[in-house]
Every structure is written in C-alpha cells, then in structure tokens.
Tab-separated table of C-alpha atoms in Angstrom:
chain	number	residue	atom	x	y	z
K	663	UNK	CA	0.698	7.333	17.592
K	664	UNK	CA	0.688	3.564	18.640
K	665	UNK	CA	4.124	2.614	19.874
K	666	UNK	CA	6.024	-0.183	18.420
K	667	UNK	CA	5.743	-3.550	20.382
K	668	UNK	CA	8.112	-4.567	22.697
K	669	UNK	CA	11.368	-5.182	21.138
K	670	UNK	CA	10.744	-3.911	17.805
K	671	UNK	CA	12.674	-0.524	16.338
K	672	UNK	CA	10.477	2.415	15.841
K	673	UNK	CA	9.678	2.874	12.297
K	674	UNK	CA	10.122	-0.615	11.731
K	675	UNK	CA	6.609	-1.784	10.921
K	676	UNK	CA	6.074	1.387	8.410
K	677	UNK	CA	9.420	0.664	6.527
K	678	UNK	CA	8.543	-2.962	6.596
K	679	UNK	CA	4.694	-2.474	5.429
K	680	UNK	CA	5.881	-0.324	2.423
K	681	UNK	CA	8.657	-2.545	1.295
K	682	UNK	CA	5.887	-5.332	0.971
K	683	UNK	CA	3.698	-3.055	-1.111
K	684	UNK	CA	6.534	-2.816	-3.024
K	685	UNK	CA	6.412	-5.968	-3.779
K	686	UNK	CA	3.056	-5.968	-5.165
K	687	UNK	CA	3.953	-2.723	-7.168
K	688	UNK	CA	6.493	-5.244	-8.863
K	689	UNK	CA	4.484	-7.578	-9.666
K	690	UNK	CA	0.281	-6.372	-10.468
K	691	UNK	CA	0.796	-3.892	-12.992
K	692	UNK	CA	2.845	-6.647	-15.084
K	693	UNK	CA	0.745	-9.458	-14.379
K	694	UNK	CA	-2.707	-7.131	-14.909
K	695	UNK	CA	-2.137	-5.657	-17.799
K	696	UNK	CA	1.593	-5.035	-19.193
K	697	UNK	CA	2.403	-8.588	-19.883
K	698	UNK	CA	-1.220	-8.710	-22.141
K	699	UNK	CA	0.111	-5.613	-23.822
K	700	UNK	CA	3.504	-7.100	-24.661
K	701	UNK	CA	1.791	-10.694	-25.568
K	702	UNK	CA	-0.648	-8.864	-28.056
K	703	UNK	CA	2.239	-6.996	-29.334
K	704	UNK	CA	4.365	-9.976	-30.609
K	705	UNK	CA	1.525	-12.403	-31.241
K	706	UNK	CA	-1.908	-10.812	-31.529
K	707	UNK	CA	-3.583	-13.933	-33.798
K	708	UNK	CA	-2.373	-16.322	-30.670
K	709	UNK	CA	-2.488	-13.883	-27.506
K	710	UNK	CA	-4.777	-15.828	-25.469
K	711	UNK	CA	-2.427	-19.661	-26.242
K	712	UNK	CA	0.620	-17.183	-25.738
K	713	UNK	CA	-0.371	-15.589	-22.521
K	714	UNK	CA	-1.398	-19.324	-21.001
K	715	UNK	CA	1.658	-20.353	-21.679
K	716	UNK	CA	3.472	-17.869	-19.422
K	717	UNK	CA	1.147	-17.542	-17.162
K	718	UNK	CA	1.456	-21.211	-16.516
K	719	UNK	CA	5.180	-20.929	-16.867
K	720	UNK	CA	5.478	-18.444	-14.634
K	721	UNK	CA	3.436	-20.809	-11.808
K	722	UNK	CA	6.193	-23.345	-12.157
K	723	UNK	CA	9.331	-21.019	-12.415
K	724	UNK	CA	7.816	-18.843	-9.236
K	725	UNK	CA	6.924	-22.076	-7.211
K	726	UNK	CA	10.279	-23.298	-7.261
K	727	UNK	CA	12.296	-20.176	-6.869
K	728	UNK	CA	10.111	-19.383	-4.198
K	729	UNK	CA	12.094	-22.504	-2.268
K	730	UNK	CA	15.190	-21.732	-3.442
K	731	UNK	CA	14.883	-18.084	-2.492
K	732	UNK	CA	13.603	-19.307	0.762
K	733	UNK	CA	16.565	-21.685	1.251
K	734	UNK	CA	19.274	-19.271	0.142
K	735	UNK	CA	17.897	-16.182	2.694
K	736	UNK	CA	18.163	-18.799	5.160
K	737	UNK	CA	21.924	-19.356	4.240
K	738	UNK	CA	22.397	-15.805	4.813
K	739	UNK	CA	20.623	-15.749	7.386
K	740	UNK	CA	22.237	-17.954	9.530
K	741	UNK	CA	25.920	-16.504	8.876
K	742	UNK	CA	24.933	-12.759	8.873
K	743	UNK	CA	21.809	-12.524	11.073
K	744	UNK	CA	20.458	-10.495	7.757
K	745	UNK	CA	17.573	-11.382	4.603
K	746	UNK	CA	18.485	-7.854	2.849
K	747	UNK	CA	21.220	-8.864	0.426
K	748	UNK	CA	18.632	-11.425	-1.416
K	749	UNK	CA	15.635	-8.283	-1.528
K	750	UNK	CA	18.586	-6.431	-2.704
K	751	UNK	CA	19.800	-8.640	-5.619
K	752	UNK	CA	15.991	-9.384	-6.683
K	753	UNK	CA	15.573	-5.836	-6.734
K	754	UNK	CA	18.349	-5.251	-9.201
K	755	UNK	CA	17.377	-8.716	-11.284
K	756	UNK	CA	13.716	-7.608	-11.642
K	757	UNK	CA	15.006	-4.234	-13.322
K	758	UNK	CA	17.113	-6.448	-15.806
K	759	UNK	CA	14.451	-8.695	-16.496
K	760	UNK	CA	11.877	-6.370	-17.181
K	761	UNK	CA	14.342	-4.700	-19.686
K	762	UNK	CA	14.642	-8.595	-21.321
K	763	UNK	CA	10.623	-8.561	-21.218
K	764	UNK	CA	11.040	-4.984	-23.332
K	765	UNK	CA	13.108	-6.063	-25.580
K	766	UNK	CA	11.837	-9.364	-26.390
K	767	UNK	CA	10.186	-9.963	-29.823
K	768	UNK	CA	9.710	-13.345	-29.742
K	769	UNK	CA	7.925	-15.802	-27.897
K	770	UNK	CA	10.474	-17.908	-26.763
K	771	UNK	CA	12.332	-14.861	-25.837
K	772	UNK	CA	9.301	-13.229	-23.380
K	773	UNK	CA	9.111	-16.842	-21.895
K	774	UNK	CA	12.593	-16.567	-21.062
K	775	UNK	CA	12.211	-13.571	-19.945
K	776	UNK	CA	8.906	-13.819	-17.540
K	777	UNK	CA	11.057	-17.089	-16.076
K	778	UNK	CA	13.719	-14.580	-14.855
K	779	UNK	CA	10.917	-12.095	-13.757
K	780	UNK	CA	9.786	-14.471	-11.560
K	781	UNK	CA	13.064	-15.604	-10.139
K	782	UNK	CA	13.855	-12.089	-9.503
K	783	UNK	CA	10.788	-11.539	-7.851
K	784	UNK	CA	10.967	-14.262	-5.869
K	785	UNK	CA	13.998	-13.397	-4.648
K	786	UNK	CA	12.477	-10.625	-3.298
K	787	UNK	CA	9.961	-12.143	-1.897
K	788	UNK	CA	11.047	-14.856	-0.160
K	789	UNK	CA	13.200	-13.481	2.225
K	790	UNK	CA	10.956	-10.528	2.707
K	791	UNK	CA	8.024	-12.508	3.917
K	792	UNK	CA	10.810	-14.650	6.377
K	793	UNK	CA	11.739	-10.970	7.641
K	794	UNK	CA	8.379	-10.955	9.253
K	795	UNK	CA	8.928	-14.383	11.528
K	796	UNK	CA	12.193	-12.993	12.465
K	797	UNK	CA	11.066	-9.974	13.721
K	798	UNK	CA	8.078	-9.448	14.290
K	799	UNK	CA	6.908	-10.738	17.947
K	800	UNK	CA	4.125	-13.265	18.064
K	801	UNK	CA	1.780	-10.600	19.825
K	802	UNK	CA	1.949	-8.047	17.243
K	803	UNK	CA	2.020	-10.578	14.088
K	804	UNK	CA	-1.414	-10.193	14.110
K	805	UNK	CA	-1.373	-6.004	13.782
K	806	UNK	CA	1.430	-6.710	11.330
K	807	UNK	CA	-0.477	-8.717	9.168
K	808	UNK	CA	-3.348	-6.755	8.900
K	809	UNK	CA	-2.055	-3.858	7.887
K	810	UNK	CA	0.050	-5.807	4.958
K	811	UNK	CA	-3.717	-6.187	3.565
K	812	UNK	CA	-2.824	-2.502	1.467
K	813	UNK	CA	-0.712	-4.336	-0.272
K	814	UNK	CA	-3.310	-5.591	-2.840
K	815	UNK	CA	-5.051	-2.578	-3.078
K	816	UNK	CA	-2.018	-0.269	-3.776
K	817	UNK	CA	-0.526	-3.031	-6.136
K	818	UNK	CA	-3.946	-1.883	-8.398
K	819	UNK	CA	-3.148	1.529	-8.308
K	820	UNK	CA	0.167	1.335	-8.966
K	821	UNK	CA	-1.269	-0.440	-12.197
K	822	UNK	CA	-3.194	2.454	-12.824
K	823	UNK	CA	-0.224	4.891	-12.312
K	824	UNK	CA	2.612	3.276	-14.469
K	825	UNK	CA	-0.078	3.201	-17.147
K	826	UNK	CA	-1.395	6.944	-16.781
K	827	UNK	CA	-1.027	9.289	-20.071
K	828	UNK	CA	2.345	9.954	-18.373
K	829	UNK	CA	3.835	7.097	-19.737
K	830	UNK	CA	3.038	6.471	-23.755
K	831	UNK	CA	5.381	3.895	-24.244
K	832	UNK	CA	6.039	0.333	-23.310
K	833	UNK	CA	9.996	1.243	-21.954
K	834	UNK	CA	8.597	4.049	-19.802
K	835	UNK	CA	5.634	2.015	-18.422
K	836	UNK	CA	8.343	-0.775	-17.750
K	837	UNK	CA	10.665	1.857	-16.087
K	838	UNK	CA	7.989	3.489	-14.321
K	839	UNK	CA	6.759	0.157	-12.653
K	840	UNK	CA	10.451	-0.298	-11.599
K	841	UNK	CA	11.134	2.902	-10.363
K	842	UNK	CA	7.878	3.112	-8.331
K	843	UNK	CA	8.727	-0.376	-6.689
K	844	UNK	CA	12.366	0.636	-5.941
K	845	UNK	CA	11.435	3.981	-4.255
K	846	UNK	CA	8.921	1.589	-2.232
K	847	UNK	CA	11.641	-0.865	-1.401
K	848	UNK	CA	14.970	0.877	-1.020
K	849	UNK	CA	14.315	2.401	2.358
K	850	UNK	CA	14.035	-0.741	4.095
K	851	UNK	CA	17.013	-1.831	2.681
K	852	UNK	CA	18.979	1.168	3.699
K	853	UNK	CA	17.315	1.611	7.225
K	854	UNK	CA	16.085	-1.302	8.461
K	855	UNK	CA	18.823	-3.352	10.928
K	856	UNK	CA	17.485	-6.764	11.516
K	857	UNK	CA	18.242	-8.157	14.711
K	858	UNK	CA	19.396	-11.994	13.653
K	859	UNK	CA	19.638	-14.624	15.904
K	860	UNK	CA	18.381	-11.686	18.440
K	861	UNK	CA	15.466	-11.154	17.239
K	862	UNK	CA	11.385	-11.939	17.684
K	863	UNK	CA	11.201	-15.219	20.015
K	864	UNK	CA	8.504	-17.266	20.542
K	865	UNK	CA	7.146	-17.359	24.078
K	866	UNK	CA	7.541	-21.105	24.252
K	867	UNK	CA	8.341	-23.619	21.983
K	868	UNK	CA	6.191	-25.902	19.899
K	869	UNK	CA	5.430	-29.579	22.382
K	870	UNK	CA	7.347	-31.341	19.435
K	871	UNK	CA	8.902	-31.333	16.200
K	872	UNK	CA	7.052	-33.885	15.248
K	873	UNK	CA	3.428	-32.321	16.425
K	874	UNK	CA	4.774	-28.660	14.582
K	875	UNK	CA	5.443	-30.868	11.128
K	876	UNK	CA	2.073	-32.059	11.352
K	877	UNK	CA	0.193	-28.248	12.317
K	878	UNK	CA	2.193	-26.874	9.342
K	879	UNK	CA	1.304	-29.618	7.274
K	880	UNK	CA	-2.700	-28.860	8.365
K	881	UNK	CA	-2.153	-25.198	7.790
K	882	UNK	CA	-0.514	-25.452	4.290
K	883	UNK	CA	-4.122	-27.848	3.194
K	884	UNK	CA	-6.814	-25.154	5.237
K	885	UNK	CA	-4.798	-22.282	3.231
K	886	UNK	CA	-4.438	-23.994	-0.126
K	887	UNK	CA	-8.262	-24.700	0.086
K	888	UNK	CA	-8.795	-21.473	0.913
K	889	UNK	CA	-6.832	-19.726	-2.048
K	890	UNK	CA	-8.473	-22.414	-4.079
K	891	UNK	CA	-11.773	-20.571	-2.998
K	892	UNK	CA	-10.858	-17.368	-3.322
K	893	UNK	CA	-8.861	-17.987	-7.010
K	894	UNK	CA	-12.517	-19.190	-8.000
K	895	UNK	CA	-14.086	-16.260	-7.230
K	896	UNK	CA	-11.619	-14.307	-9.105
K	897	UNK	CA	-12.588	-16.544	-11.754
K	898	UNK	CA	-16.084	-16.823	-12.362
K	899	UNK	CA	-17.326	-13.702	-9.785
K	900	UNK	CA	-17.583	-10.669	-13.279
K	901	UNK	CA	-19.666	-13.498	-15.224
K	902	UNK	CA	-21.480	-14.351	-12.493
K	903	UNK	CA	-22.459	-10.706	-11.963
K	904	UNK	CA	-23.062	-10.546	-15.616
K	905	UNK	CA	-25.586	-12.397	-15.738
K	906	UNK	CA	-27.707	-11.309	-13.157
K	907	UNK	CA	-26.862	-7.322	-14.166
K	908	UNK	CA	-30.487	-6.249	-15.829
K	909	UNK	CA	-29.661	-2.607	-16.212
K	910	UNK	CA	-28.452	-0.033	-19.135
K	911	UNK	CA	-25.205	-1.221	-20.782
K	912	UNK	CA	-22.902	-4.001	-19.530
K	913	UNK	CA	-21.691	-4.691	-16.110
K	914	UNK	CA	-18.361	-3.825	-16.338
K	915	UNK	CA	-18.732	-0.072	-14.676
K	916	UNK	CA	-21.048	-1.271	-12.094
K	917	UNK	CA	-18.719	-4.388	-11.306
K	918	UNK	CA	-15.654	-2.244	-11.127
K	919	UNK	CA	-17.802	0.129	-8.719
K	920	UNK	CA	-18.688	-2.655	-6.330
K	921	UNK	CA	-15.397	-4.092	-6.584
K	922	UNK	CA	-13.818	-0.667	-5.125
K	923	UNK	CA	-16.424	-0.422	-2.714
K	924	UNK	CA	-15.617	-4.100	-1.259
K	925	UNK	CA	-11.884	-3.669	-1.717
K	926	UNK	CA	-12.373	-0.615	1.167
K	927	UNK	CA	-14.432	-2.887	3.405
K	928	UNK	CA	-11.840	-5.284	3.398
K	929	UNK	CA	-8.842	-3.342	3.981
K	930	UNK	CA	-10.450	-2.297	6.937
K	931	UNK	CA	-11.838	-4.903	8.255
K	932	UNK	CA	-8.510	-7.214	8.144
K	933	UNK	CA	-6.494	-4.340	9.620
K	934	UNK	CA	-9.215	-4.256	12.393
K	935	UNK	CA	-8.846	-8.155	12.710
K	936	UNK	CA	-5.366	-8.485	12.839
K	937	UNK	CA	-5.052	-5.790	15.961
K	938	UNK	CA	-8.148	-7.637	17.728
K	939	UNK	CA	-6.835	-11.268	17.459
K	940	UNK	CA	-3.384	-9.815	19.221
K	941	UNK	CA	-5.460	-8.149	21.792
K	942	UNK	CA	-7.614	-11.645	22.265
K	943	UNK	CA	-4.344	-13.700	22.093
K	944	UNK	CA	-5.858	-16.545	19.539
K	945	UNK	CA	-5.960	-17.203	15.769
K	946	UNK	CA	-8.217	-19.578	15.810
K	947	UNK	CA	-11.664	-18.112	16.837
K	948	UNK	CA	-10.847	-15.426	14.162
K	949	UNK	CA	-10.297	-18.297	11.236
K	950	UNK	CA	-13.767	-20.333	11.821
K	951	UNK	CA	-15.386	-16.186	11.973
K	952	UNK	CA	-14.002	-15.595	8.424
K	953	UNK	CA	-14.705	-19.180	7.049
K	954	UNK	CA	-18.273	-18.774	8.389
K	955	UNK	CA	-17.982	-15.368	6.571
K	956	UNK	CA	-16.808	-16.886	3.333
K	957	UNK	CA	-19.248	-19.911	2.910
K	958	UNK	CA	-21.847	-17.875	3.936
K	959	UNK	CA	-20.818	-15.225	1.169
K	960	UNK	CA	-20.470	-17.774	-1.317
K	961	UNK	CA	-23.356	-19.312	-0.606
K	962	UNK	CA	-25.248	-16.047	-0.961
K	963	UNK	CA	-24.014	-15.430	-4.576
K	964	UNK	CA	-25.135	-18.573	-5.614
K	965	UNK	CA	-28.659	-17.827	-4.289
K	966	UNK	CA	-28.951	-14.521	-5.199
K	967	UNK	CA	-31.464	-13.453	-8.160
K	968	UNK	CA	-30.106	-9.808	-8.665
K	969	UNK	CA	-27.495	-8.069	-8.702
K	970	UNK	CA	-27.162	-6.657	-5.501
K	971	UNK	CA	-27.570	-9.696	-3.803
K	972	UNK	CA	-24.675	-11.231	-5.299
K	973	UNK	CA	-22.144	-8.137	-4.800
K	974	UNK	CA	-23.178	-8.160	-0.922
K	975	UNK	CA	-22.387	-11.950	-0.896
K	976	UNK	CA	-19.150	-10.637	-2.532
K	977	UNK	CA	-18.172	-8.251	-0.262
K	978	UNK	CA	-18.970	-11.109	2.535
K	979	UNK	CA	-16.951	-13.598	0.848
K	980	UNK	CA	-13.875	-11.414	0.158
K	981	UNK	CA	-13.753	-10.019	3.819
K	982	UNK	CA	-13.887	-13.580	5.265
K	983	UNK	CA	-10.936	-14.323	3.140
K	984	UNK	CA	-8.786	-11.620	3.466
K	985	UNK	CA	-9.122	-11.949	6.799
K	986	UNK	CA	-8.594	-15.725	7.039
K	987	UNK	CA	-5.149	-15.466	4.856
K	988	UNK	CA	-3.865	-12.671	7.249
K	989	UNK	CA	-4.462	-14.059	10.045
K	990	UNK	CA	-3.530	-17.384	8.944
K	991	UNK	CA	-0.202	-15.866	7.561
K	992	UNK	CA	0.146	-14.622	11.534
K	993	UNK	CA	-0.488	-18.395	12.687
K	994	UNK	CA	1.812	-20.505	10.053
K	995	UNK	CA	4.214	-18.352	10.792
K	996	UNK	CA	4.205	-19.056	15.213
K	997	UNK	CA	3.900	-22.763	13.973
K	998	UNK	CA	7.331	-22.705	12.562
K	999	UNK	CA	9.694	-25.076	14.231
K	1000	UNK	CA	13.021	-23.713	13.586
K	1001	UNK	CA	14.254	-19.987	12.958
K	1002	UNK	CA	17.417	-21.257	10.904
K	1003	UNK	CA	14.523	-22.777	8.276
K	1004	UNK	CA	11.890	-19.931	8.299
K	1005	UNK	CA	12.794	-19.571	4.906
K	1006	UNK	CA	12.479	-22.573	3.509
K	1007	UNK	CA	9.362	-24.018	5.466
K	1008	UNK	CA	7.772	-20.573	4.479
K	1009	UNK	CA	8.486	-20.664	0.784
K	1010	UNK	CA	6.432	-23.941	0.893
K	1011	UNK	CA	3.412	-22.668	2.622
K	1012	UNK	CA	3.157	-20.195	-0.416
K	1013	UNK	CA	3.190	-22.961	-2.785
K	1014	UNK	CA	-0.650	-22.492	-1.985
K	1015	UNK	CA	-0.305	-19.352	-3.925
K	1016	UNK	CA	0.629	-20.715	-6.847
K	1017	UNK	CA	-1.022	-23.948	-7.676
K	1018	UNK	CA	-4.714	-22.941	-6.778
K	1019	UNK	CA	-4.160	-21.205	-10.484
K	1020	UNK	CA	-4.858	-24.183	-12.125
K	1021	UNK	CA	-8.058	-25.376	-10.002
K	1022	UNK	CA	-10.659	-23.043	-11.582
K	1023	UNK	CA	-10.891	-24.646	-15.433
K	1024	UNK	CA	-10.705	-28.221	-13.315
K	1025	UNK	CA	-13.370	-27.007	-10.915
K	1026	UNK	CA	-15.686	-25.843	-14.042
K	1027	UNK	CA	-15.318	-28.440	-15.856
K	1028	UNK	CA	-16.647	-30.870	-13.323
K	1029	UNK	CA	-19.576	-29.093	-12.781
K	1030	UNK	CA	-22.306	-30.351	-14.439
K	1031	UNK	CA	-23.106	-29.187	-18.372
K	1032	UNK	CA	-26.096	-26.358	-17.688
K	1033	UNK	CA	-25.749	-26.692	-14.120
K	1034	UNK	CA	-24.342	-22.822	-14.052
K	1035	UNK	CA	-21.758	-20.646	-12.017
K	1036	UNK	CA	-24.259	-20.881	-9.063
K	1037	UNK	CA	-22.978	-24.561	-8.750
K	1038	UNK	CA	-19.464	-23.609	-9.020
K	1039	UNK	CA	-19.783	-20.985	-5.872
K	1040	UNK	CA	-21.653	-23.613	-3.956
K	1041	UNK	CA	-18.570	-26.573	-5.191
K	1042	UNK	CA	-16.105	-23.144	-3.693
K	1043	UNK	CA	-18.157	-23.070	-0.297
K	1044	UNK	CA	-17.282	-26.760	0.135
K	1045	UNK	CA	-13.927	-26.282	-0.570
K	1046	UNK	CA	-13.632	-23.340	1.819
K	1047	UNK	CA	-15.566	-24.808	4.543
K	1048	UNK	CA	-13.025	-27.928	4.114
K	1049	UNK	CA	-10.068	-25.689	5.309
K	1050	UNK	CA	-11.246	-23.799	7.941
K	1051	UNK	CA	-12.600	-26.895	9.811
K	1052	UNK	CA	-8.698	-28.142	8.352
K	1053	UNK	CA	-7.722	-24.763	10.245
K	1054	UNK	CA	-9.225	-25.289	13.014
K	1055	UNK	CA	-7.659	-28.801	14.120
K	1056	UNK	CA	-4.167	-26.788	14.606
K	1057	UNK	CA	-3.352	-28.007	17.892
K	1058	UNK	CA	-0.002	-26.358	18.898
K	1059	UNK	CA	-1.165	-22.314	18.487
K	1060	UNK	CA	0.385	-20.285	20.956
C-alpha cells in the first residue's frame, strides 16, 4: 500500500476521494435524468422550454453560490481551522431540497426548488474542493487529483443505481440518490480532522501578489477555454457519430459502448498522470501533452469518414482533457496567493464550469449554414489550443 505523503493522516486521501464522489452522486443522477423525469411530469407539451429554463437557472443560482459558499468556508475557516460545518449543512439542505423538487407540481415551484438544489450543493462543494489546497501538499496534489477523476464515472453509475427496478417511484429514486450520497459523504465528516492554519504549505511563496493575480487570472481563461472545448464535445460528439454510423439500427448502443470503453481509458490515464507529474515536479509539460492530445483528437473527428475513426479521436480528445483539468485543478490551486481566501479565489476558477454551458448553441450557430459538425470540432480545436498555449504562459508554478 502507498503511504500517505508527508504530513498527511493515513486514510485521509480515501475518505477525502469518496466524499468528492459523493458529490457527483448528488448531483448526475438529478441533472441526467431525474430532473427530465420530473419536468415531463408537470409539463410534458413544454418539457424541452421547461427544462432550459432550469437548466439555465440553475447556471446562474450555482455560479453565484459557488462564491458565496467559497467566501463563507473561508469565514469558518479562518476562526475554526475547519470547512466541515458548510459540507455538513449542504448535506442536510440538499435532502430538503430534493424533497421541495418531489413535491413540486408547478413550474415555478421546481424552479424554486432546483435554485435551492444548487445552493445546497454548492455548499457542499465549495468548501470541499478548498479542503484539497488546505491539505493536501503541493507534491502529492498531483496523485490527489488524479484519482478524483472516478468521480465522473461513479456519478453515472450512481445514476444507474438510484434508477434500478429497486426504486419504482419518484420519492424513492429521490431518497435513494440522497442516501447513496450521504453514506459517501458522512465519513469524512465524522473522521476526517483538518489541520487549519497547520496544514499543507507551500514550499515557497508566489514572487508577488501581484504576479499570482495575474497566473490565476491566465489559468481561469486556459481552463474556461478548455471546458468550453470539452462542453462542445458533449454537445455535438452522439450526432457527430450519428452520422458517420453506417451499420444495423441507430448509434445509440454502439455510442454508449465506445463511450464506456473511453471513460476506462481515461480514468486511467489521469490517475497515471497525476502520480507522474508529482514524481517529475511540473504541471506544465503535462498541460501542452494533453492540449496536443485534445486538438489532435478533435481534429481527428472532424477528419474522420467512419465511425471508428471518430470514436478513436474521441477517446484522444477526452483523455487530453481529463487530464488537462486535473492537473490544472493541481496547478490553480499552488497558484493561490493566500490560504485565508482559498475559498473564495477557488469558487471563481469554477465559474469556468458553469458558463461554458451556454457556448455550444453560440458556437453552432456561427458556424457556417451546411458547413457541418466537422467545422464545429475544428472551431473546438482552436479554442482548446487557445488555452493550453494560455496555460502554458503561467510563470510562477512551483
């Protein structure tokens, strides 16, 4: 078993890794398929105006609770040397607010309720992410995030689990997805003693302020561009396959098949990453490999005439970017000039979570009438190319 790095609690990392999967157990099986269910429930003849509406509600509600999340673990932070009381309250909000989501039967009342859904969440998340700059050691925030890459994939099975024949109705799907996040979350709460103003330092500071300001400004555009990238992809990738699918019935199985198989290259691969870049003591290297890796990916799907071509250039692309936000994740957060703002100056950088959402229809609709989706993937490699070479001006990496 590898021990823990220097100065961190044993057990730490695995308490820590599964409380951030918990997370994402909060959060997918909603977003993937409960909120449709509940949206086509209480207005089937205007799901698709209905569900834009909170998905685009949600954006702003989650963007700025982010912040404020951010800001208020700080607070606490500061006078107890402690983030768990704000996981703990979001935990106990989210379970409230999913019940409001149950028992909604209105519009107005499910976009009330998705807005405190997200400020729950955010709680949670927030001050959970800021956990990791506190303790976590600069040499091992590379290991760290890597292995936080399950957290996508086990957010879609826990999809697939609060929705099994298990659960027939919407209040035990909803208490299901609450349960299984709370099992995930609890123990870190109960076990896990941060070490405050003690804990992970930074081997030396950043030159200035002033130069840190700037690198986190430079980091915040390479990983916005990047998300705006990969929230394409997410886009546009199952018609794009569509269309160049020439077997028996439509490309859904096949598409779901290649998906899994990528999703397990990727987990891998990031985890693998993550340990290497500690070893080799640099992010940077690391981000130009997986930018290469994602223009070059993106570039291939746009070439490619069949099928297979494009779902290697997807694999390609997707491993260059899950890469690139992990280890990027492990940079931003060395770059951070103060520990009593972690918080706050954290919560910002994941603004680039949130508003790459509403690039893709812009993005489409600038490309040229008949021009195709091979036009948007090349108009995605630009962008992605953009921020690494963004990424790669970071001048204060330690």
């Amino acid at each position: 078993m590898t021990p823990p790095p220097v100065g961190m609690p044993r057990g730490f990392v695995a308490l820590y890794t599964l409380a951030y999967c918990g997370l994402f157990v909060a959060f997918m099986p909603f977003v993937s398929i409960l909120l449709q269910v509940k949206v086509a429930a209480i207005d089937p003849a205007n799901r698709v105006t209905l569900l834009g509406q909170a998905v685009l509600g949600g954006a702003l509600v989650a963007s700025i609770a982010n912040i404020a999340a951010g800001w208020l673990s700080d607070l606490r932070w500061r006078r107890s040397g402690s983030r768990r009381g704000p996981i703990a309250l979001g935990l106990v909000l989210i379970a409230f607010a999913f019940a409001a989501v149950h028992a909604a039967t209105t519009a107005t009342a499910l976009l009330v309720a998705i807005a405190l859904w997200q400020v729950a969440l955010n709680l949670m998340f927030a001050p959970m992410v800021a956990v990791m700059a506190d303790e976590v050691p600069d040499g091992a925030k590379g290991r760290v995030s890597g292995l936080l890459g399950i957290s996508h994939p086990i957010g879609v099975l826990s999809a697939a689990a609060v929705t099994a024949p298990l659960f027939t109705t919407e209040a035990a799907r909803f208490a299901a997805n609450v349960a299984l996040a709370a099992v995930m979350i609890v123990p870190f709460l109960l076990f896990v003693r941060e070490r405050g103003a003690g804990g992970a330092s930074h081997p030396g500071a950043p030159a200035t302020t002033a130069l840190a300001r700037r690198d986190l400004i430079r980091a915040w555009v390479a990983r916005l561009a990047m998300q705006v990238a990969g929230n394409g992809l997410t886009a546009y990738a199952f018609f794009h396959f569509s269309d160049r699918w020439r077997g028996q019935g439509d490309a859904a199985g096949p598409v779901a098949q290649a998906m899994a198989v990528v999703t397990g290259v990727v987990v891998v691969a990031t985890i693998l990453a993550g340990r290497w870049s500690d070893r080799v003591g640099g992010r940077k290297p690391f981000l130009g490999g997986a930018t290469l890796l994602v223009v070059t990916g993106l570039i291939g799907m746009a070439l490619a005439p069949g099928f297979l071509g494009a779902a290697i250039g997807y694999g390609v692309t997707q491993t260059g970017l899950s890469v690139f936000l992990a280890l990027h994740s492990a940079l931003a957060m060395q770059l951070l000039p103060s520990p009593a703002t972690r918080g706050r100056d954290l919560a910002i950088l994941n603004l680039t979570n949130t508003l790459p959402a509403c690039v893709p229809p812009l993005l489409a609709a600038l490309v040229p009438a008949g021009a195709g989706l091979s036009a948007v993937f090349v108009a995605l490699a630009l962008v992605a190319a953009a921020g690494g070479l963004t990424a790669l001006t970071i001048r204060s990496e330690r």
